PDB file of C-alpha atoms in Angstrom:
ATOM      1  CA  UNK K  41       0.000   0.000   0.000  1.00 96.00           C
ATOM      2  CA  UNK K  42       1.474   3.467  -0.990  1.00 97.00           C
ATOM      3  CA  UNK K  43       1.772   5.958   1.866  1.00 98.00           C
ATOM      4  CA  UNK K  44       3.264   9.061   1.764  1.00 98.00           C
ATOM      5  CA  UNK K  45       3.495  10.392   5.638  1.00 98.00           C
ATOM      6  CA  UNK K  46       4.118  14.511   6.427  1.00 98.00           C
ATOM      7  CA  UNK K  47       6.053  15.422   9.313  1.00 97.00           C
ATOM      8  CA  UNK K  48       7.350  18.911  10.877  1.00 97.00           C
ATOM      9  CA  UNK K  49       4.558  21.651  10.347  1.00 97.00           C
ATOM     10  CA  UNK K  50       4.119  24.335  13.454  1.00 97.00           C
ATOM     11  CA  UNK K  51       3.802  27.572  14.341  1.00 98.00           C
ATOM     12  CA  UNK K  52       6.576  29.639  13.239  1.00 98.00           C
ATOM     13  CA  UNK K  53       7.029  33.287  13.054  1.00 98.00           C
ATOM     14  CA  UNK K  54       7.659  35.536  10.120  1.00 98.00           C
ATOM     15  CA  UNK K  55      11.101  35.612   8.612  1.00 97.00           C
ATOM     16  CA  UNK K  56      11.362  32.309  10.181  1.00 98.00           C
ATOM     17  CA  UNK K  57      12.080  28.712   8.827  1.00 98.00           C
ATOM     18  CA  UNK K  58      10.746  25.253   9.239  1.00 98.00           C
ATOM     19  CA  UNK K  59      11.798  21.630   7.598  1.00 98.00           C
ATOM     20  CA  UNK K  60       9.017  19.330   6.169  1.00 98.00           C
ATOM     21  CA  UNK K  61       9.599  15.378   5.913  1.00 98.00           C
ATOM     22  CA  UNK K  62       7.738  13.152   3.658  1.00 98.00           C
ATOM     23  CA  UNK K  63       8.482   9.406   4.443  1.00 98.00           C
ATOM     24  CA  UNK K  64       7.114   7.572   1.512  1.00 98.00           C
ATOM     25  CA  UNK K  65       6.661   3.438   1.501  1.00 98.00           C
ATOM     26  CA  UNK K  66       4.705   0.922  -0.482  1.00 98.00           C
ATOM     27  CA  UNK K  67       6.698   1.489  -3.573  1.00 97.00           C
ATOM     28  CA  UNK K  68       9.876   2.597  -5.473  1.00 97.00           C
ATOM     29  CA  UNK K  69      10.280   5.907  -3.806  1.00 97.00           C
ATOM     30  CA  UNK K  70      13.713   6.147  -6.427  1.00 97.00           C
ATOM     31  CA  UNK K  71      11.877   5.685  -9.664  1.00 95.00           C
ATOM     32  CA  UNK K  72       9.150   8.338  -8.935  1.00 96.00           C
ATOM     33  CA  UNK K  73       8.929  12.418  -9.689  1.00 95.00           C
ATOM     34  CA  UNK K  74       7.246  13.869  -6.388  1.00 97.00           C
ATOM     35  CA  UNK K  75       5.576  17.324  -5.399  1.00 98.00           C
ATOM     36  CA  UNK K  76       4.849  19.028  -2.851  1.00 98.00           C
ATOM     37  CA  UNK K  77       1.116  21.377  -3.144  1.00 98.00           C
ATOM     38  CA  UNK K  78       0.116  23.506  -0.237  1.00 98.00           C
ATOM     39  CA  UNK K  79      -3.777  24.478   0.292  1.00 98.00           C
ATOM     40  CA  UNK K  80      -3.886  27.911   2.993  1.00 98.00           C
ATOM     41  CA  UNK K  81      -6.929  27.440   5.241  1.00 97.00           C
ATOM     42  CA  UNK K  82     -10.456  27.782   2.916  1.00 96.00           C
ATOM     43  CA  UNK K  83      -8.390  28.181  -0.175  1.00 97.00           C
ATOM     44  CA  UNK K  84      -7.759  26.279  -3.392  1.00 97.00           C
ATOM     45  CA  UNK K  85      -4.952  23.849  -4.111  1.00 98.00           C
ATOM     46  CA  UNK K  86      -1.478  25.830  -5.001  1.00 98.00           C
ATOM     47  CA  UNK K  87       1.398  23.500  -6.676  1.00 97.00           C
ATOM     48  CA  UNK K  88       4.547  24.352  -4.632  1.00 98.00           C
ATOM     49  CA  UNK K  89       7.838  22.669  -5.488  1.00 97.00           C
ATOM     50  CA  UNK K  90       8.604  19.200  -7.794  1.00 96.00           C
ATOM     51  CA  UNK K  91      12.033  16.900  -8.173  1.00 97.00           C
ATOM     52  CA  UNK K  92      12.755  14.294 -10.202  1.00 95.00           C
ATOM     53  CA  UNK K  93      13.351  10.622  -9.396  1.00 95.00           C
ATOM     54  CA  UNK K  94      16.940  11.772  -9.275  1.00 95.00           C
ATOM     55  CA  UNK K  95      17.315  15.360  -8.454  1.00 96.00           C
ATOM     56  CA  UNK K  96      18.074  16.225 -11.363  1.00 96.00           C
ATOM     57  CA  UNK K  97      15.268  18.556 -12.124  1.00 94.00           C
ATOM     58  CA  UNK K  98      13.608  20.898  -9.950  1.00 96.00           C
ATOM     59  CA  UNK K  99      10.749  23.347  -9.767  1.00 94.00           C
ATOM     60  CA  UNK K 100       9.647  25.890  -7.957  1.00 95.00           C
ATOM     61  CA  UNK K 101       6.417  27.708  -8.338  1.00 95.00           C
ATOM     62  CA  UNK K 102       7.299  31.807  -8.478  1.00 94.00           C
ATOM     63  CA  UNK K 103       6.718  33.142  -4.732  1.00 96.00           C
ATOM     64  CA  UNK K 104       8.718  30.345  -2.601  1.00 98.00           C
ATOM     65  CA  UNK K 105      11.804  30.567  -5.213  1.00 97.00           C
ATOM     66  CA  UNK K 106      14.688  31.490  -3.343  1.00 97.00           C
ATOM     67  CA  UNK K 107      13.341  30.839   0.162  1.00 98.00           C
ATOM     68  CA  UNK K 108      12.395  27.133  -0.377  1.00 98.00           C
ATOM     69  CA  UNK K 109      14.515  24.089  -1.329  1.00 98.00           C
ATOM     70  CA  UNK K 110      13.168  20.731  -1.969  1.00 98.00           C
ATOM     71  CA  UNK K 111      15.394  17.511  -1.877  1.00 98.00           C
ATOM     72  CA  UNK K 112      15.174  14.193  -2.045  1.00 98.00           C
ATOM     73  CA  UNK K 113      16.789  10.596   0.303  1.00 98.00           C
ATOM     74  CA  UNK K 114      16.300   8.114  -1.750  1.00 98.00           C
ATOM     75  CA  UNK K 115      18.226   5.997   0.363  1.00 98.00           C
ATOM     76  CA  UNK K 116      15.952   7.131   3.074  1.00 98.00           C
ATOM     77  CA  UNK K 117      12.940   6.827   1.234  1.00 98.00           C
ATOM     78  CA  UNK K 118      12.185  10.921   2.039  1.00 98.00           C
ATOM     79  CA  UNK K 119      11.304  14.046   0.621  1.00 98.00           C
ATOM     80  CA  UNK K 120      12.033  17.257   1.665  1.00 98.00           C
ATOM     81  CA  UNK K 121      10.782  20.861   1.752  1.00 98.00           C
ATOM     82  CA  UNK K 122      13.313  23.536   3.836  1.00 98.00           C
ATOM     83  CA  UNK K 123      11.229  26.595   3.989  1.00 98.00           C
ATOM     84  CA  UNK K 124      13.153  29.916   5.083  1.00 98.00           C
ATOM     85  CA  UNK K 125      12.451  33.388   5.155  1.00 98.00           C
ATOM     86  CA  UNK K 126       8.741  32.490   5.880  1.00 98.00           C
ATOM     87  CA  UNK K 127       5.666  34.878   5.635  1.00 98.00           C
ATOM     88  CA  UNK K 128       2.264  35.314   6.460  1.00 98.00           C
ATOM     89  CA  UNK K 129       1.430  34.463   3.137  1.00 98.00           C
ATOM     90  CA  UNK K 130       3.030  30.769   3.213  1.00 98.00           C
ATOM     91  CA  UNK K 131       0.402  29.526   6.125  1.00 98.00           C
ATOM     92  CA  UNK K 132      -0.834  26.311   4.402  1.00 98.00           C
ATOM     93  CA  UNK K 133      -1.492  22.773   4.862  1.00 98.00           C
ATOM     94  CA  UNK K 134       1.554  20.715   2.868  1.00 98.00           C
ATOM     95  CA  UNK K 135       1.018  18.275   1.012  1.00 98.00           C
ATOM     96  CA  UNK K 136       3.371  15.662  -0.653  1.00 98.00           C
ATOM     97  CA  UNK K 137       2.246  14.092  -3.612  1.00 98.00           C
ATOM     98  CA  UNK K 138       3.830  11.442  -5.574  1.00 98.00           C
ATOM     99  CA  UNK K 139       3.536  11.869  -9.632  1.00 96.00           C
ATOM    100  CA  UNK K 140       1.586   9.146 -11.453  1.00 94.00           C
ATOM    101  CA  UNK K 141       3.257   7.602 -14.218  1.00 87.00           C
ATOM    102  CA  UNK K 142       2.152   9.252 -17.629  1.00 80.00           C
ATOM    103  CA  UNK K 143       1.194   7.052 -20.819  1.00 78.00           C
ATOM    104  CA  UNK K 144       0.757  10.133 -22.915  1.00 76.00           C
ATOM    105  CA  UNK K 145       3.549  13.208 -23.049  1.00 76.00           C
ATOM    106  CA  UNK K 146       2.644  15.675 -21.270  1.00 79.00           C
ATOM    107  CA  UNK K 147       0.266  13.810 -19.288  1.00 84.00           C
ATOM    108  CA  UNK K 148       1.030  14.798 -15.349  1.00 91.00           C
ATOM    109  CA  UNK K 149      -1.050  14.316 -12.039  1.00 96.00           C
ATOM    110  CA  UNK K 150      -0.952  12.948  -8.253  1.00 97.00           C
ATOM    111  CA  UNK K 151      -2.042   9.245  -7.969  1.00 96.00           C
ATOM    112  CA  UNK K 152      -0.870   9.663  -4.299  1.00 98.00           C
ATOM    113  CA  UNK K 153      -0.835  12.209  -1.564  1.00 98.00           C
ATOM    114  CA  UNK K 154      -0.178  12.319   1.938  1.00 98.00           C
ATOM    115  CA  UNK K 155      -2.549  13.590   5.256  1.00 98.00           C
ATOM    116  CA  UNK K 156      -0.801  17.100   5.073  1.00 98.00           C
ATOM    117  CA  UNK K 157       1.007  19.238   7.438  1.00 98.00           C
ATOM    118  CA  UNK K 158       0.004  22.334   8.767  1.00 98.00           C
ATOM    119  CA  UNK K 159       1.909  25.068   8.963  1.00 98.00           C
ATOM    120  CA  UNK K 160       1.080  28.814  10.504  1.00 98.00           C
ATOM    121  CA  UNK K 161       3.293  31.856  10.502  1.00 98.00           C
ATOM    122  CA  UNK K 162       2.345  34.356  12.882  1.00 97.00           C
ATOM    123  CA  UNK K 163       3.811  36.563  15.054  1.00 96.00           C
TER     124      UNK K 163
ATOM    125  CA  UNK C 157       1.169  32.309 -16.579  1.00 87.00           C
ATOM    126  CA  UNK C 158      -1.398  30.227 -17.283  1.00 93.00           C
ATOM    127  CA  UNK C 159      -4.331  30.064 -15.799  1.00 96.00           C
ATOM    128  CA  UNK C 160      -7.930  27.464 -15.090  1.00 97.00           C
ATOM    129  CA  UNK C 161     -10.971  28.942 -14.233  1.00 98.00           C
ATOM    130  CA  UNK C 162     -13.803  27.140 -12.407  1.00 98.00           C
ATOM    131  CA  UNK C 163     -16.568  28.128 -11.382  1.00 98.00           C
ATOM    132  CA  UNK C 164     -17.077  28.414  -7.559  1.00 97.00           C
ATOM    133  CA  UNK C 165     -20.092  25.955  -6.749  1.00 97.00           C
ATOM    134  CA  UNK C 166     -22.162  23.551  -8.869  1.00 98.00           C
ATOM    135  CA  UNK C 167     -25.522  21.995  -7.183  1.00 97.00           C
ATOM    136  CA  UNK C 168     -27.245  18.986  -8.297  1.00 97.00           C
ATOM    137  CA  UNK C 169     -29.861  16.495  -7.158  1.00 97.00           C
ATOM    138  CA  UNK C 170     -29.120  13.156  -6.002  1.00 97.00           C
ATOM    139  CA  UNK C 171     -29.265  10.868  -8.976  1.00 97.00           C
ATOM    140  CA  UNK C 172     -28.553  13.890 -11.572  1.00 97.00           C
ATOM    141  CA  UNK C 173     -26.094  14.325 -13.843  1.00 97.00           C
ATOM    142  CA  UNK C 174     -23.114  17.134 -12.738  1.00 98.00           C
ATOM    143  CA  UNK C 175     -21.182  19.037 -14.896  1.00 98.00           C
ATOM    144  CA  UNK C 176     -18.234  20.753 -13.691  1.00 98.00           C
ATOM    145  CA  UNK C 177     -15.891  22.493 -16.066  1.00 98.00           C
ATOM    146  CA  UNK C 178     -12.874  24.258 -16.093  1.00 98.00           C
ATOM    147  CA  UNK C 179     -11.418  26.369 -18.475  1.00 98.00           C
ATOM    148  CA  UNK C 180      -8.274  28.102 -19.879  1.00 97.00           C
ATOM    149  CA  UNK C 181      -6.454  28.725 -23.059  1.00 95.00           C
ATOM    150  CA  UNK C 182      -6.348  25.742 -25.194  1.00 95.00           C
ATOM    151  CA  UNK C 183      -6.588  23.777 -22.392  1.00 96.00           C
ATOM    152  CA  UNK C 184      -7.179  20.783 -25.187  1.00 95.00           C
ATOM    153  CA  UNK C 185      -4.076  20.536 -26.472  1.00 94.00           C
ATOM    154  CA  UNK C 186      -3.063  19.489 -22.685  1.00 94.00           C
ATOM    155  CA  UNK C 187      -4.309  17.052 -20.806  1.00 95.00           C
ATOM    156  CA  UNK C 188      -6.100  17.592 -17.799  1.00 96.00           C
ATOM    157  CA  UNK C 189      -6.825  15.895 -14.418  1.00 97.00           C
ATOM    158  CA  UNK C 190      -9.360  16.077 -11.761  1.00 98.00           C
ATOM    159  CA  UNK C 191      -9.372  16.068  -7.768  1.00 98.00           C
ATOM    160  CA  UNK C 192     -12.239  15.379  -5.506  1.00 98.00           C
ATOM    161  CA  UNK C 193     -11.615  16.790  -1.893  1.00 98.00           C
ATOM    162  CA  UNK C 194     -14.415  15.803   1.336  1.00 98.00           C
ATOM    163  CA  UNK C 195     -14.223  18.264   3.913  1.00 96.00           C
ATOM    164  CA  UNK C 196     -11.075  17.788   6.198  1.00 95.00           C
ATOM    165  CA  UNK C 197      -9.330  15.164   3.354  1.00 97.00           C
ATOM    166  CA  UNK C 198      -6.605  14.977   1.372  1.00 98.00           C
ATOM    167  CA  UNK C 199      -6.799  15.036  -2.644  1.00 98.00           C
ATOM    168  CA  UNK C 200      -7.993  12.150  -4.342  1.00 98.00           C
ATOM    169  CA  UNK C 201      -7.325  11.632  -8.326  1.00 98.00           C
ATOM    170  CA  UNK C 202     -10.576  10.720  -9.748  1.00 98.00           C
ATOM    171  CA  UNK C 203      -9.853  11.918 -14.003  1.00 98.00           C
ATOM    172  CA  UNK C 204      -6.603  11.835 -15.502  1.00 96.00           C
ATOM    173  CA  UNK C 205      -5.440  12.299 -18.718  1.00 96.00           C
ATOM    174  CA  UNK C 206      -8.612  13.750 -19.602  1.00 96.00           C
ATOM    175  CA  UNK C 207     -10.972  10.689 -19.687  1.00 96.00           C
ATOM    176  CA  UNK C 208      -8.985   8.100 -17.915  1.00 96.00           C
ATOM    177  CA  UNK C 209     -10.508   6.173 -14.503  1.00 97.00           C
ATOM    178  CA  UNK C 210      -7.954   5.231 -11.660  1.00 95.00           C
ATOM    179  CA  UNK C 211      -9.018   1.959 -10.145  1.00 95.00           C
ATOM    180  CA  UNK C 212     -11.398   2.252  -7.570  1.00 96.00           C
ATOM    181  CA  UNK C 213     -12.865   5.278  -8.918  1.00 97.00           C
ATOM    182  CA  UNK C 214     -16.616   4.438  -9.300  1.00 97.00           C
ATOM    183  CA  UNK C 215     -17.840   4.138 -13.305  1.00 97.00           C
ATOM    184  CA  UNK C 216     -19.943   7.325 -12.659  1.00 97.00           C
ATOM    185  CA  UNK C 217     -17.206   9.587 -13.044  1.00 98.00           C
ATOM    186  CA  UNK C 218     -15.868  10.556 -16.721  1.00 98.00           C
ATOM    187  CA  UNK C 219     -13.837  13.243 -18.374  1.00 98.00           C
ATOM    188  CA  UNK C 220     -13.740  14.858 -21.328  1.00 98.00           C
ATOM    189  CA  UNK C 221     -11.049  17.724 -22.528  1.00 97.00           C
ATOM    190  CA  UNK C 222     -11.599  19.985 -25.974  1.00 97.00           C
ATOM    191  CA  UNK C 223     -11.309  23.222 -27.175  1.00 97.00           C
ATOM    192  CA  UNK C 224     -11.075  25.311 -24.485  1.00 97.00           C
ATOM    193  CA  UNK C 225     -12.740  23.613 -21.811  1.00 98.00           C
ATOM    194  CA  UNK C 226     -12.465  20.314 -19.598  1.00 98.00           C
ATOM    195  CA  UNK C 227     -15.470  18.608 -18.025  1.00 98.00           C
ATOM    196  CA  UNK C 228     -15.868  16.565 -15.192  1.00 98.00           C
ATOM    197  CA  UNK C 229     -19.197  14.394 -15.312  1.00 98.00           C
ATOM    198  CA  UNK C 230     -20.830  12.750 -12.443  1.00 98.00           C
ATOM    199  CA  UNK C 231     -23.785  10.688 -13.741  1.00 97.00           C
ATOM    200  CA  UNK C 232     -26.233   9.444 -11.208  1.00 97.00           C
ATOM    201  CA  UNK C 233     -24.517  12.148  -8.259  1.00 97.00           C
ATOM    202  CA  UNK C 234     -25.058  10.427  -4.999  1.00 97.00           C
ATOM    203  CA  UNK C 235     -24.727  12.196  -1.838  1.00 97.00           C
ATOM    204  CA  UNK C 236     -21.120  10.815  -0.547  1.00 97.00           C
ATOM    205  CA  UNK C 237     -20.144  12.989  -3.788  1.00 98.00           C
ATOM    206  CA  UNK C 238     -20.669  15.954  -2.233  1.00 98.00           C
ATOM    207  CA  UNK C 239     -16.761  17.641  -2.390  1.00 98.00           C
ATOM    208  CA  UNK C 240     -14.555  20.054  -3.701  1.00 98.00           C
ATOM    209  CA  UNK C 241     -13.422  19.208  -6.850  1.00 98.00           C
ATOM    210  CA  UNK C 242     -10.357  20.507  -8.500  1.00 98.00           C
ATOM    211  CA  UNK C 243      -8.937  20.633 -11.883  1.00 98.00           C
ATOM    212  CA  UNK C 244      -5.006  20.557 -12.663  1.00 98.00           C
ATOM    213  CA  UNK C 245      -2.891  20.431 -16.123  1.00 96.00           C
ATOM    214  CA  UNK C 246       0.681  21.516 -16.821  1.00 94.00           C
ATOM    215  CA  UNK C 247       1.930  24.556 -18.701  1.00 91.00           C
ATOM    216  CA  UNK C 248       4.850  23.144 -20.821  1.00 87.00           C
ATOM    217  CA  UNK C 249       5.815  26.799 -21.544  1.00 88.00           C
ATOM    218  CA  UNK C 250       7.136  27.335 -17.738  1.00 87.00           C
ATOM    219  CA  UNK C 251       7.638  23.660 -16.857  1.00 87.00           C
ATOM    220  CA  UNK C 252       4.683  24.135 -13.853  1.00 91.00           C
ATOM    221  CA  UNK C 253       1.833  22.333 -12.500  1.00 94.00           C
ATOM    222  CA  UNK C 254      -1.635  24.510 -12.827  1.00 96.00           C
ATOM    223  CA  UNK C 255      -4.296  24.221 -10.657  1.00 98.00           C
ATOM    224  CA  UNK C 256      -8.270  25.445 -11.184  1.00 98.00           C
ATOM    225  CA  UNK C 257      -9.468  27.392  -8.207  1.00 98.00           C
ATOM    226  CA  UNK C 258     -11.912  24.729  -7.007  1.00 98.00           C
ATOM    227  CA  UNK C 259     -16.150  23.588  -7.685  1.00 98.00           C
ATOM    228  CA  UNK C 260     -17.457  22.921  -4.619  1.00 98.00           C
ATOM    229  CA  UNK C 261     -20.218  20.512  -5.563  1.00 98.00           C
ATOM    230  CA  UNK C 262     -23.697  20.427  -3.268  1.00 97.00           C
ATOM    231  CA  UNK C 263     -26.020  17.677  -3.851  1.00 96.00           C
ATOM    232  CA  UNK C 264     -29.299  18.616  -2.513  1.00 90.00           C
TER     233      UNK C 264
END
């Protein structure tokens, strides 16, 4: 059974930063592209950060490049999310979200995501 | 950047057909995806690659992407249907994952 498993969301204040853990199990964490999509409380779904199976490419969506940095264990069957110079604005529930394997170019969506972690920055 | 518009809420009566759509530029020449989302839950992939099923999904749910619009059908809407419901597609211009702002779907 896949699982994906968030860890390390809390209150932080502004400026701040905070480390997010994704343990993944039930399949081959090496071989997959994974994401992590954040959802601030009533809001819509907002695609944050993706990496490949083997780091070699990464994303960031505009307003968390330069103050986030996702990474990747494979040995350690983890994903990663270091979140620094943290606003208001970045008060979310995380999600991690393992990429489904495409048939068709072009063709990219979650098959699996995790329970979320919240995290609030306030002063 | 691009963006998919959806419209806020969709009602329906039990046993009806839903329609939910969501729309942006050409969105036909991508392929889209669709999320349903129960109060206090995590995402679940019900449509992707426009009309395709994952296991476990019930038959009831389809997809359909063309033009400028893609459409999320719910024939026969039961009540445990009642969700959020999200869709998503990549921009290969910028390399980034898209989502819709969200349906939130009443069945009453």
């Amino acid at each position: 059974e896949v699982q994906l498993v968030e860890s390390g969301g809390g209150l932080v204040k502004p400026g701040g930063s905070l480390g997010l853990s994704c343990a993944a199990s039930g399949f081959t964490f090496s071989s997959y592209t994974m994401h992590w999509v954040r959802q601030a409380p009533g809001k819509g779904l907002e695609w944050v950060s993706s990496i490949s199976s083997g780091s070699s490419y990464i994303y960031y969506t505009d307003s968390v490049k330069g103050r986030f940095t996702i990474s990747r264990d494979n040995a350690k069957n983890s994903l990663y999310l270091q979140m620094n110079i943290l606003r208001a604005e970045d008060t979310a529930v995380y999600y991690c979200a393992r990429e489904g394997v495409a048939t068709a170019g072009n063709s990219y969506y979650f098959d699996y995501w995790g329970q979320g972690t919240l995290v609030t920055v306030s002063s | 950047s691009y963006e998919l518009t959806q419209a806020p809420s969709v009602s329906v009566s039990p046993g009806q057909t839903a329609s939910i759509t969501c729309s942006g530029d050409k969105l036909g020449d991508k392929y889209a995806c669709w999320y349903q989302q129960k109060s206090g839950q995590s995402p679940v992939l019900v449509i992707y690659q426009d009309t395709k099923r994952p296991s476990g999904i019930p038959e009831r749910f389809s997809g359909s992407n063309s033009g400028n619009t893609a459409t999320l059908t719910i024939s026969g809407t039961q009540a445990v249907d009642e969700a959020d419901y999200y869709c998503q597609a990549w921009d290969i211009r910028t390399a980034r994952v898209v989502f819709g702002g969200g349906t939130k779907l009443t069945v009453l």
